Coordinates of C-alpha atoms in Angstrom, one line a residue:
Chain X
M1 CA -130.1 18.9 107.2
W2 CA -126.3 19.9 107.4
A3 CA -126.8 20.0 111.3
A4 CA -126.5 16.0 111.1
F5 CA -123.1 16.3 109.9
E6 CA -121.8 18.6 112.7
P7 CA -120.4 17.0 115.8
A8 CA -122.0 17.8 119.2
A9 CA -120.1 20.3 121.2
A10 CA -118.1 18.1 123.7
A11 CA -117.7 20.9 126.5
D12 CA -121.0 20.1 128.1
W13 CA -119.9 16.6 128.8
W14 CA -117.1 17.3 130.9
P15 CA -117.4 17.2 134.6
E16 CA -116.5 20.1 136.6
G17 CA -112.9 20.5 137.0
W18 CA -111.6 19.1 133.9
Y19 CA -109.8 21.1 131.4
D20 CA -110.5 21.9 127.8
R21 CA -107.7 20.5 125.7
R22 CA -107.9 23.5 123.5
A23 CA -107.9 26.0 126.3
E24 CA -104.7 27.6 127.3
G25 CA -102.9 25.6 129.5
G26 CA -105.2 22.7 129.9
P27 CA -104.1 19.2 130.4
G28 CA -106.7 17.9 127.8
F29 CA -106.7 14.3 128.7
Y30 CA -109.9 12.4 129.7
P31 CA -109.1 9.0 131.0
D32 CA -112.5 8.5 132.4
I33 CA -114.7 10.2 129.9
E34 CA -116.0 6.9 128.5
K35 CA -117.3 5.9 131.7
M36 CA -119.5 8.9 132.1
E37 CA -123.2 8.2 131.9
L38 CA -124.7 9.7 128.7
P39 CA -127.4 12.1 129.4
F40 CA -130.8 11.4 128.0
Y41 CA -130.7 13.0 124.6
W42 CA -134.0 14.7 124.1
D43 CA -133.8 17.2 121.1
T44 CA -136.7 17.3 118.9
A45 CA -134.7 19.3 116.3
E46 CA -132.8 16.1 115.4
P47 CA -135.3 13.3 115.5
L48 CA -133.3 10.9 113.7
K49 CA -130.5 11.2 116.3
V50 CA -133.3 10.6 119.0
L51 CA -134.6 7.6 117.2
S52 CA -131.2 6.1 116.6
I53 CA -130.2 6.4 120.4
G54 CA -133.5 5.0 121.3
F55 CA -133.0 1.9 119.0
I56 CA -129.7 1.3 120.4
R57 CA -131.0 1.8 124.0
F58 CA -133.8 -0.8 123.1
Y59 CA -131.3 -3.2 121.9
Q60 CA -129.3 -3.0 125.0
T61 CA -132.3 -3.2 127.3
Y62 CA -134.2 -6.0 125.7
L63 CA -132.4 -7.7 122.8
S64 CA -128.7 -7.8 124.1
R65 CA -129.5 -10.7 126.5
F66 CA -130.2 -13.0 123.6
R67 CA -126.9 -12.3 122.1
K68 CA -123.7 -14.0 123.9
G69 CA -121.9 -10.5 123.6
D70 CA -118.5 -11.5 122.1
C71 CA -117.4 -8.0 121.1
P72 CA -113.8 -8.0 121.9
F73 CA -113.3 -4.2 121.9
H74 CA -113.8 -1.9 124.8
P75 CA -116.1 -0.1 124.8
S76 CA -118.6 -2.7 123.5
C77 CA -120.2 -2.1 120.0
S78 CA -123.5 -0.8 121.3
R79 CA -121.9 1.7 123.8
Y80 CA -119.7 2.8 121.1
G81 CA -122.6 3.4 118.9
L82 CA -124.4 5.5 121.5
R83 CA -121.2 7.6 122.0
A84 CA -120.8 8.0 118.3
I85 CA -124.1 9.0 117.4
H86 CA -124.3 11.5 120.5
D87 CA -120.9 13.1 119.6
Y88 CA -121.0 13.2 115.9
G89 CA -124.4 12.9 114.6
W90 CA -126.5 10.1 113.2
V91 CA -124.9 10.1 109.7
W92 CA -121.3 9.7 110.8
G93 CA -122.3 7.8 113.9
W94 CA -124.0 5.2 111.8
L95 CA -121.2 4.9 109.4
M96 CA -118.9 4.4 112.4
I97 CA -121.2 1.8 113.8
V98 CA -121.3 -0.1 110.4
D99 CA -117.6 0.0 110.2
R100 CA -117.1 -1.2 113.7
I101 CA -119.5 -4.1 113.5
F102 CA -118.7 -5.5 110.1
Y103 CA -115.2 -4.2 109.2
R104 CA -113.1 -4.8 112.4
E105 CA -112.5 -8.6 112.2
G106 CA -109.7 -8.7 109.9
G107 CA -106.2 -7.9 110.9
N108 CA -104.9 -8.2 114.3
I109 CA -106.8 -6.0 116.5
Y110 CA -104.7 -6.6 119.4
S111 CA -101.9 -4.8 117.7
D112 CA -103.9 -2.3 115.8
Y113 CA -105.2 -0.7 119.0
P114 CA -104.0 0.2 122.4
K115 CA -105.0 -2.3 125.1
V116 CA -106.6 -1.8 128.4
R117 CA -107.4 -4.2 131.3
I118 CA -111.0 -4.7 131.8
H119 CA -112.1 -7.3 134.5
G120 CA -108.7 -9.0 134.3
E121 CA -108.6 -9.4 130.6
M122 CA -106.7 -7.3 128.1
R123 CA -109.0 -5.8 125.4
P124 CA -108.3 -3.5 122.3
Y125 CA -109.4 0.1 123.5
N126 CA -111.4 1.7 120.7
P127 CA -113.4 4.7 121.6
P128 CA -115.3 6.7 118.9
R129 CA -112.9 9.7 119.3
Y130 CA -110.2 7.5 117.8
D131 CA -112.3 6.9 114.8
Y132 CA -113.8 10.3 113.9
I133 CA -111.5 11.0 110.9
W134 CA -112.5 14.8 110.5
A135 CA -111.1 15.7 114.0
D136 CA -107.7 15.7 115.7
P137 CA -107.1 12.1 116.8
L138 CA -106.6 13.6 120.2
W139 CA -102.9 12.7 120.4
P140 CA -101.8 11.1 122.4
L141 CA -104.0 8.2 122.3
V142 CA -104.9 8.4 126.0
V143 CA -105.9 5.0 127.3
P144 CA -107.3 4.3 131.0
S145 CA -104.3 3.5 133.0
S146 CA -106.0 0.9 135.4
E147 CA -108.8 -1.2 135.9
E148 CA -109.9 0.6 138.9
E149 CA -111.0 3.6 136.8
W150 CA -113.7 1.5 135.4
Chain P
M1 CA -138.4 -20.6 165.6
V2 CA -138.4 -21.3 161.9
D3 CA -140.6 -24.0 160.6
F4 CA -138.7 -25.7 157.6
P5 CA -140.2 -28.3 155.3
P6 CA -139.9 -32.0 156.5
G7 CA -136.6 -33.8 155.6
R8 CA -133.0 -33.6 156.7
P9 CA -131.7 -30.1 156.9
A10 CA -128.6 -29.2 154.8
L11 CA -125.3 -29.1 156.4
V12 CA -124.6 -25.3 156.8
D13 CA -127.3 -23.0 156.0
D14 CA -130.4 -24.8 157.3
C15 CA -128.4 -25.7 160.5
M16 CA -128.1 -22.0 161.1
I17 CA -131.7 -21.3 160.5
A18 CA -132.9 -24.3 162.5
G19 CA -131.8 -22.8 165.8
D20 CA -131.7 -25.3 168.5
R21 CA -131.5 -28.2 165.9
H22 CA -128.1 -27.5 164.6
I23 CA -126.2 -29.2 167.4
R24 CA -128.0 -32.4 166.7
T25 CA -127.1 -32.9 162.9
R26 CA -124.2 -35.3 162.3
G27 CA -122.8 -32.9 159.7
S28 CA -122.5 -29.9 161.9
I29 CA -121.0 -32.0 164.8
A30 CA -118.3 -33.1 162.4
L31 CA -117.8 -29.4 161.3
W32 CA -117.5 -28.2 164.9
L33 CA -115.0 -30.8 165.7
A34 CA -112.8 -30.2 162.7
M35 CA -112.8 -26.4 163.5
A36 CA -112.0 -27.2 167.1
F37 CA -109.2 -29.6 165.9
S38 CA -107.7 -27.2 163.4
A39 CA -107.3 -24.5 166.0
F40 CA -104.5 -26.7 167.7
L41 CA -102.6 -27.3 164.4
P42 CA -99.3 -25.5 163.8
A43 CA -99.1 -23.1 160.8
V44 CA -97.4 -25.7 158.6
P45 CA -96.3 -24.3 155.2
H46 CA -97.2 -26.2 152.2
R47 CA -93.7 -26.4 150.8
P48 CA -90.3 -26.1 152.1
L49 CA -89.0 -22.4 152.4
E50 CA -86.5 -21.0 150.1
A51 CA -83.0 -20.0 151.4
D52 CA -83.9 -16.2 151.8
E53 CA -87.7 -16.6 152.2
Q54 CA -89.4 -15.7 155.7
P55 CA -91.9 -17.8 157.4
P56 CA -95.4 -17.0 157.1
E57 CA -95.8 -15.3 160.3
A58 CA -92.9 -12.9 159.5
H59 CA -95.2 -10.2 158.3
L60 CA -97.2 -10.1 161.3
A61 CA -93.9 -9.3 163.2
Q62 CA -93.0 -6.8 160.9
A63 CA -96.5 -5.0 161.0
S64 CA -96.2 -4.9 164.8
E65 CA -92.9 -2.9 164.7
P66 CA -93.7 0.8 165.4
R67 CA -93.2 2.8 162.2
S68 CA -94.0 6.5 161.5
D69 CA -96.5 7.5 158.9
E70 CA -93.8 8.7 156.7
E71 CA -91.8 5.5 156.8
M72 CA -95.0 3.5 156.1
A73 CA -95.8 5.7 153.2
E74 CA -92.2 5.2 151.7
M75 CA -92.6 1.6 152.2
F76 CA -95.9 1.5 150.2
F77 CA -94.4 3.7 147.6
A78 CA -91.5 1.4 147.2
E79 CA -93.8 -1.5 146.7
G80 CA -95.9 0.3 144.3
D81 CA -99.0 0.8 146.3
F82 CA -99.2 4.5 145.5
F83 CA -102.6 5.2 146.7
R84 CA -101.9 3.7 150.1
A85 CA -98.7 5.7 150.2
I86 CA -100.9 8.8 149.5
T87 CA -103.1 8.1 152.5
E88 CA -100.0 7.7 154.7
F89 CA -98.4 10.9 153.4
R90 CA -101.6 12.8 154.1
R91 CA -101.7 11.3 157.5
A92 CA -98.2 12.4 158.3
I93 CA -99.0 15.8 157.0
F94 CA -101.8 16.1 159.4
G95 CA -99.5 15.8 162.6
C96 CA -96.6 17.8 161.2
R97 CA -95.9 21.4 162.0
D98 CA -92.8 22.1 160.0
Q99 CA -93.6 23.9 156.7
A100 CA -90.7 22.5 155.2
K101 CA -91.6 18.8 156.0
I102 CA -95.2 19.6 154.9
E103 CA -93.9 20.6 151.6
H104 CA -91.7 17.7 151.3
L105 CA -94.6 15.3 152.0
W106 CA -96.8 17.1 149.5
F107 CA -94.1 16.7 147.0
R108 CA -94.1 12.8 147.8
I109 CA -97.8 12.9 147.2
G110 CA -97.4 14.4 143.9
D111 CA -94.8 11.9 143.0
S112 CA -97.2 9.1 144.1
Y113 CA -100.0 10.6 141.8
L114 CA -97.3 10.9 138.9
H115 CA -96.3 7.1 139.4
A116 CA -99.8 5.9 139.6
G117 CA -100.8 7.7 136.4
R118 CA -103.1 10.3 138.2
Y119 CA -101.8 13.2 136.1
N120 CA -104.5 15.8 136.8
D121 CA -104.0 15.3 140.6
A122 CA -100.0 15.5 140.2
L123 CA -100.4 18.6 138.2
K124 CA -102.4 20.1 141.0
V125 CA -100.0 19.5 143.6
F126 CA -96.9 20.3 141.7
D127 CA -98.4 23.5 140.5
R128 CA -99.2 24.7 143.8
L129 CA -95.8 23.7 145.1
A130 CA -94.1 25.6 142.3
R131 CA -96.3 28.8 142.9
E132 CA -96.7 28.8 146.7
G133 CA -93.9 26.6 147.9
T134 CA -91.4 28.3 150.4
S135 CA -88.9 25.5 150.9
E136 CA -85.7 26.0 148.9
G137 CA -85.3 22.3 148.4
T138 CA -88.7 21.7 147.2
R139 CA -90.0 24.5 145.2
P140 CA -87.4 24.4 142.3
V141 CA -87.6 20.7 141.9
A142 CA -91.6 21.0 141.8
K143 CA -91.0 23.2 138.7
Y144 CA -89.2 20.4 137.0
R145 CA -91.7 17.8 138.2
L146 CA -94.5 20.0 136.7
A147 CA -92.9 19.9 133.4
L148 CA -92.1 16.1 133.6
T149 CA -95.9 15.5 134.6
H150 CA -96.8 17.4 131.5
I151 CA -94.6 15.2 129.5
E152 CA -95.8 12.0 130.9
A153 CA -99.3 13.1 130.4
G154 CA -98.4 13.7 126.8
L155 CA -98.9 17.2 126.9
A156 CA -95.8 18.2 124.9
E157 CA -96.8 21.8 124.0
Q158 CA -97.5 22.7 127.8
S159 CA -94.5 20.9 128.9
A160 CA -92.1 23.0 126.7
K161 CA -93.5 26.1 128.4
H162 CA -92.8 24.8 131.8
L163 CA -89.3 23.6 130.8
A164 CA -88.5 27.0 129.8
L165 CA -89.6 28.3 133.4
C166 CA -87.6 25.5 134.9
R167 CA -84.6 26.7 132.8
A168 CA -85.0 30.2 133.8
D169 CA -84.6 29.2 137.4
P170 CA -80.8 28.3 138.2
D171 CA -81.9 26.4 141.4
C172 CA -84.1 24.3 139.3
V173 CA -81.5 23.5 136.7
R174 CA -78.7 23.0 139.4
L175 CA -81.2 20.4 141.4
A176 CA -82.7 18.5 138.3
G177 CA -79.5 18.7 136.2
P178 CA -78.9 20.7 133.0
D179 CA -78.5 17.4 131.2
R180 CA -81.8 16.1 132.5
V181 CA -83.5 19.2 131.5
D182 CA -82.3 19.0 128.1
L183 CA -83.3 15.6 127.8
A184 CA -86.7 16.3 129.1
D185 CA -87.0 19.1 126.3
A186 CA -86.0 16.4 123.6
V187 CA -88.6 13.9 125.2
A188 CA -91.3 16.6 125.0
L189 CA -90.6 16.9 121.2
F190 CA -90.4 13.2 120.8
E191 CA -93.8 12.6 122.5
G192 CA -95.1 15.2 120.2
R193 CA -94.0 13.3 117.3
N194 CA -91.4 16.0 116.0
W195 CA -88.8 13.5 115.0
E196 CA -86.8 15.9 113.1
E197 CA -86.6 18.4 116.0
T198 CA -85.8 15.5 118.5
S199 CA -83.0 14.4 116.4
R200 CA -81.6 17.9 116.2
K201 CA -81.8 18.6 119.8
L202 CA -80.0 15.4 120.8
R203 CA -77.2 15.7 118.5
G204 CA -74.1 16.1 120.3
F205 CA -75.5 15.2 123.7
G206 CA -72.5 13.4 124.9
T207 CA -70.0 16.2 123.8
R208 CA -72.2 18.9 125.6
Y209 CA -72.5 17.0 128.8
P210 CA -69.4 14.6 129.0
G211 CA -69.7 12.0 131.7
S212 CA -73.4 12.2 131.9
P213 CA -75.3 9.1 133.0
L214 CA -78.1 10.1 130.5
T215 CA -75.8 9.9 127.3
E216 CA -76.9 6.3 126.5
V217 CA -80.6 7.3 127.0
A218 CA -80.1 10.3 124.6
E219 CA -78.4 8.3 122.0
S220 CA -81.0 5.5 122.2
L221 CA -83.8 8.2 121.8
E222 CA -82.0 9.8 118.9
K223 CA -81.8 6.6 117.1
K224 CA -85.5 5.8 117.8
A225 CA -86.5 9.2 116.4
D226 CA -84.5 8.6 113.1
E227 CA -86.1 5.2 112.8
A228 CA -89.6 6.8 113.2
K229 CA -88.9 9.4 110.7
E230 CA -88.0 6.8 108.1
A231 CA -90.8 4.4 109.0
P232 CA -93.3 3.8 106.1
R233 CA -96.7 5.6 106.1
L234 CA -99.9 4.6 104.6
S235 CA -102.0 7.3 102.8
P236 CA -105.6 7.5 104.0
A237 CA -106.7 9.2 101.0
L238 CA -105.5 6.5 98.7
A239 CA -107.1 3.9 100.9
G240 CA -110.3 5.7 100.6
I241 CA -110.1 6.1 96.8
L242 CA -109.2 2.6 96.3
S243 CA -112.2 1.4 98.4
A244 CA -114.5 3.7 96.6
V245 CA -113.5 2.2 93.3
I246 CA -113.3 -1.5 94.5
P247 CA -115.0 -2.2 97.9
G248 CA -112.7 -3.7 100.2
L249 CA -109.4 -2.8 98.2
G250 CA -108.4 0.0 100.8
Q251 CA -108.8 -2.5 103.6
F252 CA -106.3 -4.9 101.7
I253 CA -103.6 -2.4 101.6
T254 CA -103.8 -1.6 105.3
G255 CA -103.5 -5.4 106.0
R256 CA -107.0 -6.2 107.1
Y257 CA -107.7 -8.7 104.5
W258 CA -110.8 -10.4 106.0
D259 CA -112.5 -6.9 106.3
G260 CA -111.7 -6.4 102.7
V261 CA -113.5 -9.5 101.8
Q262 CA -116.3 -8.6 104.0
A263 CA -116.6 -5.2 102.4
L264 CA -116.6 -6.7 98.9
L265 CA -119.4 -9.2 100.1
F266 CA -121.5 -6.8 101.8
A267 CA -121.3 -3.7 99.7
G268 CA -120.2 -5.3 96.4
G269 CA -122.8 -8.1 96.8
L270 CA -125.7 -6.1 97.8
G271 CA -124.9 -3.5 95.3
A272 CA -124.6 -6.0 92.4
G273 CA -127.7 -7.8 93.6
S274 CA -129.8 -4.5 93.6
G275 CA -128.5 -3.8 90.2
V276 CA -129.6 -7.1 88.9
L277 CA -133.0 -6.6 90.6
F278 CA -133.4 -3.1 88.9
W279 CA -132.4 -4.7 85.6
Y280 CA -135.1 -7.5 86.0
E281 CA -137.7 -5.1 87.2
D282 CA -137.1 -2.9 84.3
R283 CA -137.9 -5.7 82.0
S284 CA -141.0 -7.0 83.7
N285 CA -144.5 -5.8 82.9
D286 CA -145.3 -4.9 86.6
P287 CA -142.1 -3.3 87.9
E288 CA -141.8 -3.0 91.6
W289 CA -138.9 -0.7 92.9
V290 CA -139.4 -0.9 96.6
V291 CA -137.2 -4.0 97.2
P292 CA -134.3 -3.0 94.7
S293 CA -134.4 0.6 96.2
L294 CA -134.1 -0.6 99.7
M295 CA -131.4 -3.0 98.8
A296 CA -129.6 -0.3 97.0
A297 CA -130.0 2.1 100.0
V298 CA -128.5 -0.7 102.3
A299 CA -125.7 -1.2 99.8
A300 CA -124.9 2.5 99.7
V301 CA -124.6 2.5 103.6
F302 CA -122.3 -0.5 103.5
H303 CA -120.2 1.1 100.8
A304 CA -120.0 4.5 102.6
A305 CA -118.9 2.7 105.8
N306 CA -116.4 0.5 103.7
I307 CA -114.8 3.7 102.4
Y308 CA -114.9 5.5 105.9
G309 CA -113.4 2.3 107.4
A310 CA -110.6 2.1 104.9
I311 CA -109.7 5.8 105.6
N312 CA -109.8 5.2 109.4
A313 CA -107.7 1.9 109.0
A314 CA -104.9 3.6 107.2
R315 CA -105.1 6.6 109.8
M316 CA -105.0 4.1 112.8
T317 CA -102.2 2.2 111.4
N318 CA -100.1 5.4 111.2
L319 CA -101.1 6.5 114.6
M320 CA -100.5 3.0 116.3
S321 CA -97.0 2.9 114.7
D322 CA -96.1 6.1 116.3
F323 CA -97.8 5.1 119.5
N324 CA -95.9 1.9 119.5
V325 CA -92.6 3.6 119.1
I326 CA -93.3 6.0 121.9
S327 CA -94.6 3.3 124.2
E328 CA -91.5 1.3 123.6
A329 CA -89.1 4.5 124.2
R330 CA -91.2 5.4 127.4
T331 CA -89.7 2.5 129.3
M332 CA -86.2 3.8 128.4
Y333 CA -86.6 7.5 129.2
R334 CA -89.2 7.7 132.0
P335 CA -87.1 6.3 134.7
A336 CA -84.1 8.4 133.6
L337 CA -86.2 11.7 133.7
R338 CA -87.8 10.7 137.1
L339 CA -84.7 10.4 139.2
R340 CA -84.6 14.0 140.3

């Protein structure tokens, strides 16, 4: 049960050639990690994680077209959820998703987060790694530098 | 020949499909006449030219002038088109036989990657030049550039190591400037949010390097470090505890008022509702616990997310305040550090 609270190892995500931030001498910044395609998660040891990811993928494929998609953040809430559950487990992932969907409309999101230009418009940049409170916030807050990277 | 449905064909698409019929439609005749007529019109600008403005055809004349690949690359670099500059620099390398010139061109490629924000590529180029370069004018400066790229990428710890290597090389210090290397040290500390160390490092910069053009930048940076040190900080633990006691209170102290109200409504409302249902079912003859239990479970999830969100909001507020201070200061010290 406690495995659900442990984050997944991030090393197997990274493309060949990128350095590990915690390794000696590595640059440790990942400007395009969010645009990496998530591998299909098929680990029957964590069925709730599989179910959660499956539910979000079902929403993205079949239900999102009925919603006008007005999430101001980048990445979008469903993509954020996929990443959060995959990286940090279904417990912390769902907490982060509920926080992101319900508790982010107050304040000024354009000053509370760094901004990135996506398809010509500036959007607050909020990947799950900014919000995982148990880990190093990965200072500096690496923000993709240009729209071409997306 | 394509058989299309009866009726008049459309102006453009069906004319093209209709084959021999397109000449006979009135719309296409008008189109061809307009195209033929416009070929004889002069290139008239839409508005009068400014005093220093060139006519529209001037860029054609400039592009037809013979230029070397390196000159073209420097022109793209000056315009800010760094990726085209890299292509032209590579093209210049392809036709070059002088090793010193090749290293200089690679140095400019590294500069282009640095200015474009491609820090990983810039690191590879400068690292190779610093280790394997043979040119006396390029290798020492590549060491400084390597440290500078680490700073710009935000890798303050690694940049300190490379600045120490740069300081150990007298040619590197001479070419980059001892005041610039010192400032780079302070900037590395500043980017790592070591405000106290930054102030200590920059104290007396003007007296150590009298007449240095970087004194103004150093004084501004010292002032920013002092301001960042004194800036108020929110406590994530306090925000979490407050939100645990009263849903939404932690969001209130971080300035997210509407989030606090929503947390109160969702978590507090659902929790209160489930409590009422539990109380009501407890007094009924045939109690049913499914709905109140589900409601309580959902309320618990919202409450846990509310606590998590309050902690995260306080944490992100602190991080963003540091991020904004550093972002503002970067516009000041980055041009000063990049000059050499």
